[in-house]
């Protein structure tokens, strides 16, 4: 149980284009979803927290107009990287929690984004 | 402010030997503690967690960790490692603040099991 999927697993896009990453909780309803960014050989950096039906809360330093997050249903959240640049290339990982108390997070397999 | 420190960035160990991966945290509020494993190009998998109760926590794949409140530590141990345990291990804390929960990860420890 508690499976989270991400799609796509990897994507290459050209500079200036936008790319959407989906995060789905497959066997539970996710009250809260999180988006992380991970640079090579580094830890996870929380980008934003989203609760179903409300606006995402972004961490300090994360551009909300560049990283658009939508949590439209209890099983789906999307991250759209707008006007992507090479510096946006990274490994993006989502996680989902079945309740608002965050002592259980289930992670997706990650999406490798490369911007050329 | 809360923080998580993983003292070792890399730990090489021979197969079937015991291993301990160290994690210390700093927090002014109560925290929940977690260990995750990450294999190359994959997401994180929960190894074990401490929420309350017994300070010795057993997880998957033969791992265990002990919560030590006085030393603010949550070290991960395995009595006998396998080649397949080679991966990145992250310690994390979760705490409640401003009406929501936050999650902080340590910088990770790369465990390399040698044949």
Short mmCIF file of C-alpha atoms in Angstrom, two decimals:
data_model
loop_
_atom_site.label_atom_id
_atom_site.label_comp_id
_atom_site.label_asym_id
_atom_site.label_seq_id
_atom_site.Cartn_x
_atom_site.Cartn_y
_atom_site.Cartn_z
CA UNK A 1 0.00 0.00 0.00
CA UNK A 2 0.84 3.73 -0.02
CA UNK A 3 2.22 3.92 -3.55
CA UNK A 4 3.02 7.23 -5.21
CA UNK A 5 3.77 7.48 -8.90
CA UNK A 6 5.34 10.23 -10.96
CA UNK A 7 5.13 10.85 -14.66
CA UNK A 8 7.26 11.21 -16.61
CA UNK A 9 10.27 9.52 -15.03
CA UNK A 10 12.52 11.63 -17.19
CA UNK A 11 12.04 14.49 -19.60
CA UNK A 12 14.22 16.60 -21.84
CA UNK A 13 12.92 19.97 -22.94
CA UNK A 14 14.27 22.99 -24.73
CA UNK A 15 15.05 26.22 -22.95
CA UNK A 16 12.02 28.50 -22.82
CA UNK A 17 9.41 25.76 -22.95
CA UNK A 18 7.24 24.52 -20.10
CA UNK A 19 7.04 21.02 -18.73
CA UNK A 20 4.47 19.40 -16.47
CA UNK A 21 5.20 16.65 -13.96
CA UNK A 22 2.39 14.61 -12.44
CA UNK A 23 2.33 13.06 -9.01
CA UNK A 24 -0.36 10.53 -8.14
CA UNK A 25 -1.22 8.65 -4.99
CA UNK A 26 -2.40 5.30 -6.30
CA UNK A 27 -4.01 3.63 -3.30
CA UNK A 28 -4.77 6.38 -0.84
CA UNK A 29 -6.13 9.88 -0.74
CA UNK A 30 -3.41 12.46 -0.26
CA UNK A 31 -4.50 15.37 1.86
CA UNK A 32 -1.11 16.96 1.44
CA UNK A 33 1.49 16.65 -1.27
CA UNK A 34 5.03 17.94 -1.30
CA UNK A 35 7.46 18.80 -4.07
CA UNK A 36 11.18 18.48 -3.55
CA UNK A 37 14.17 19.24 -5.67
CA UNK A 38 17.39 17.30 -5.41
CA UNK A 39 20.70 18.32 -6.91
CA UNK A 40 23.32 15.67 -7.67
CA UNK A 41 24.73 14.09 -4.55
CA UNK A 42 22.79 16.47 -2.33
CA UNK A 43 19.85 16.26 -0.02
CA UNK A 44 16.23 17.05 -0.80
CA UNK A 45 15.11 20.64 -0.76
CA UNK A 46 11.43 21.25 -0.10
CA UNK A 47 9.99 23.52 -2.76
CA UNK A 48 6.35 23.68 -1.79
CA UNK A 49 3.51 22.08 0.11
CA UNK A 50 0.07 21.72 -1.37
CA UNK A 51 -3.25 20.78 0.16
CA UNK A 52 -6.07 19.58 -2.01
CA UNK A 53 -8.23 22.42 -3.24
CA UNK A 54 -6.08 25.24 -1.93
CA UNK A 55 -3.07 27.20 -3.10
CA UNK A 56 0.37 25.78 -2.57
CA UNK A 57 2.66 27.15 0.10
CA UNK A 58 6.09 27.83 -1.32
CA UNK A 59 9.33 27.77 0.60
CA UNK A 60 11.43 30.88 0.77
CA UNK A 61 13.41 31.45 -2.39
CA UNK A 62 11.20 29.30 -4.62
CA UNK A 63 9.59 31.27 -7.46
CA UNK A 64 5.90 30.45 -7.42
CA UNK A 65 5.36 31.91 -10.88
CA UNK A 66 8.00 29.64 -12.27
CA UNK A 67 7.05 26.47 -10.44
CA UNK A 68 3.28 26.21 -10.71
CA UNK A 69 1.72 23.63 -8.43
CA UNK A 70 -1.84 22.41 -8.72
CA UNK A 71 -3.42 19.94 -6.30
CA UNK A 72 -6.75 19.50 -8.04
CA UNK A 73 -7.82 16.25 -6.43
CA UNK A 74 -6.98 14.02 -3.49
CA UNK A 75 -4.88 11.79 -5.74
CA UNK A 76 -3.19 14.17 -8.16
CA UNK A 77 -0.78 17.07 -7.92
CA UNK A 78 1.10 18.63 -10.80
CA UNK A 79 4.26 20.70 -10.96
CA UNK A 80 4.71 22.84 -14.05
CA UNK A 81 8.12 24.33 -14.68
CA UNK A 82 7.43 27.38 -16.83
CA UNK A 83 9.91 28.93 -19.23
CA UNK A 84 12.48 26.36 -18.27
CA UNK A 85 16.18 27.18 -18.25
CA UNK A 86 19.21 24.90 -17.99
CA UNK A 87 19.59 25.79 -14.31
CA UNK A 88 16.18 24.20 -13.70
CA UNK A 89 17.64 20.84 -14.64
CA UNK A 90 17.33 18.66 -11.58
CA UNK A 91 15.69 15.65 -10.02
CA UNK A 92 12.19 16.48 -8.83
CA UNK A 93 10.56 14.26 -6.24
CA UNK A 94 7.02 14.44 -4.94
CA UNK A 95 5.64 12.92 -1.79
CA UNK A 96 2.16 12.49 -0.43
CA UNK A 97 0.70 12.30 3.02
CA UNK A 98 -2.66 10.71 3.77
CA UNK A 99 -3.40 13.23 6.48
CA UNK A 100 -2.55 16.77 7.43
CA UNK A 101 -0.29 15.58 10.23
CA UNK A 102 2.97 14.99 8.48
CA UNK A 103 4.49 12.04 10.14
CA UNK A 104 3.88 9.82 7.16
CA UNK A 105 5.18 10.76 3.75
CA UNK A 106 5.32 8.43 0.79
CA UNK A 107 7.67 9.35 -1.98
CA UNK A 108 7.35 9.06 -5.70
CA UNK A 109 10.20 7.66 -7.80
CA UNK A 110 11.26 11.09 -9.02
CA UNK A 111 11.46 12.86 -12.37
CA UNK A 112 14.76 13.76 -13.99
CA UNK A 113 14.39 17.04 -15.88
CA UNK A 114 17.04 18.13 -18.34
CA UNK A 115 16.71 21.50 -20.01
CA UNK A 116 18.84 21.99 -23.11
CA UNK B 1 15.44 26.45 14.41
CA UNK B 2 15.46 22.77 13.60
CA UNK B 3 18.35 21.02 11.92
CA UNK B 4 19.55 17.54 11.05
CA UNK B 5 23.20 16.56 10.86
CA UNK B 6 24.53 13.41 9.28
CA UNK B 7 28.12 13.33 10.34
CA UNK B 8 29.43 10.98 7.68
CA UNK B 9 29.04 11.74 4.01
CA UNK B 10 30.39 8.34 3.01
CA UNK B 11 30.72 5.06 4.88
CA UNK B 12 32.54 2.15 3.27
CA UNK B 13 32.05 -1.22 4.92
CA UNK B 14 32.76 -4.80 3.99
CA UNK B 15 29.94 -7.21 3.30
CA UNK B 16 28.57 -8.98 6.39
CA UNK B 17 30.15 -6.41 8.69
CA UNK B 18 28.01 -4.25 11.00
CA UNK B 19 27.38 -0.61 10.20
CA UNK B 20 26.17 2.48 12.02
CA UNK B 21 25.08 5.63 10.22
CA UNK B 22 24.96 8.61 12.51
CA UNK B 23 22.24 11.24 12.74
CA UNK B 24 21.94 14.09 15.20
CA UNK B 25 19.20 16.66 15.32
CA UNK B 26 18.53 19.98 16.96
CA UNK B 27 15.05 21.13 17.80
CA UNK B 28 13.24 23.30 20.31
CA UNK B 29 10.02 21.35 19.78
CA UNK B 30 9.04 17.72 19.70
CA UNK B 31 9.99 15.92 16.52
CA UNK B 32 9.28 12.73 14.69
CA UNK B 33 12.32 10.97 13.28
CA UNK B 34 12.78 9.00 10.08
CA UNK B 35 15.37 7.16 8.05
CA UNK B 36 14.99 6.82 4.30
CA UNK B 37 17.01 4.97 1.68
CA UNK B 38 17.48 6.16 -1.87
CA UNK B 39 18.81 3.98 -4.66
CA UNK B 40 20.26 5.67 -7.77
CA UNK B 41 17.71 7.60 -9.79
CA UNK B 42 14.88 6.57 -7.50
CA UNK B 43 12.71 8.20 -4.90
CA UNK B 44 13.00 7.65 -1.18
CA UNK B 45 11.87 4.55 0.62
CA UNK B 46 11.01 4.64 4.29
CA UNK B 47 13.26 2.38 6.37
CA UNK B 48 11.87 3.15 9.79
CA UNK B 49 10.38 5.88 11.91
CA UNK B 50 10.17 6.96 15.52
CA UNK B 51 6.94 8.61 16.57
CA UNK B 52 6.74 7.73 20.26
CA UNK B 53 7.07 4.81 22.64
CA UNK B 54 9.99 2.39 22.57
CA UNK B 55 13.21 4.14 21.69
CA UNK B 56 14.50 1.15 19.71
CA UNK B 57 12.81 1.04 16.36
CA UNK B 58 13.05 -1.81 13.92
CA UNK B 59 12.56 -1.27 10.23
CA UNK B 60 12.74 -3.05 6.94
CA UNK B 61 15.73 -4.91 5.50
CA UNK B 62 17.12 -5.67 8.96
CA UNK B 63 17.78 -2.04 9.93
CA UNK B 64 17.11 -0.59 13.34
CA UNK B 65 17.61 2.78 14.99
CA UNK B 66 17.64 4.05 18.54
CA UNK B 67 16.23 7.37 19.61
CA UNK B 68 18.37 9.00 22.27
CA UNK B 69 16.71 12.12 23.55
CA UNK B 70 19.55 13.22 25.82
CA UNK B 71 22.04 13.03 22.97
CA UNK B 72 19.51 14.15 20.37
CA UNK B 73 20.56 11.30 18.16
CA UNK B 74 18.85 8.73 15.98
CA UNK B 75 21.60 6.48 14.66
CA UNK B 76 20.82 3.77 12.13
CA UNK B 77 22.37 0.32 12.52
CA UNK B 78 22.49 -3.00 10.78
CA UNK B 79 24.36 -5.99 12.22
CA UNK B 80 25.37 -7.47 8.87
CA UNK B 81 25.23 -5.58 5.59
CA UNK B 82 24.79 -6.89 2.07
CA UNK B 83 26.01 -5.59 -1.25
CA UNK B 84 22.42 -4.61 -1.99
CA UNK B 85 22.46 -2.16 0.92
CA UNK B 86 24.71 0.13 -1.09
CA UNK B 87 22.67 3.33 -1.38
CA UNK B 88 22.19 6.82 -0.03
CA UNK B 89 20.61 7.08 3.41
CA UNK B 90 18.79 10.15 4.66
CA UNK B 91 17.81 11.01 8.18
CA UNK B 92 14.81 13.34 8.52
CA UNK B 93 12.79 15.07 11.20
CA UNK B 94 9.24 16.29 11.11
CA UNK B 95 7.92 18.97 13.44
CA UNK B 96 4.84 21.07 13.81
CA UNK B 97 5.02 24.80 13.25
CA UNK B 98 2.61 27.58 12.28
CA UNK B 99 -0.27 25.21 11.83
CA UNK B 100 1.53 22.77 9.58
CA UNK B 101 4.22 20.16 9.64
CA UNK B 102 7.68 20.67 8.24
CA UNK B 103 10.13 18.06 7.11
CA UNK B 104 13.89 18.53 7.18
CA UNK B 105 16.37 16.12 5.65
CA UNK B 106 19.96 15.58 6.52
CA UNK B 107 22.61 15.81 3.83
CA UNK B 108 22.73 12.06 3.39
CA UNK B 109 25.25 9.30 3.96
CA UNK B 110 26.43 7.18 1.08
CA UNK B 111 26.83 3.60 2.25
CA UNK B 112 29.10 1.55 0.06
CA UNK B 113 29.27 -2.14 0.82
CA UNK B 114 32.43 -3.79 -0.41
CA UNK B 115 32.76 -7.43 -1.41
#
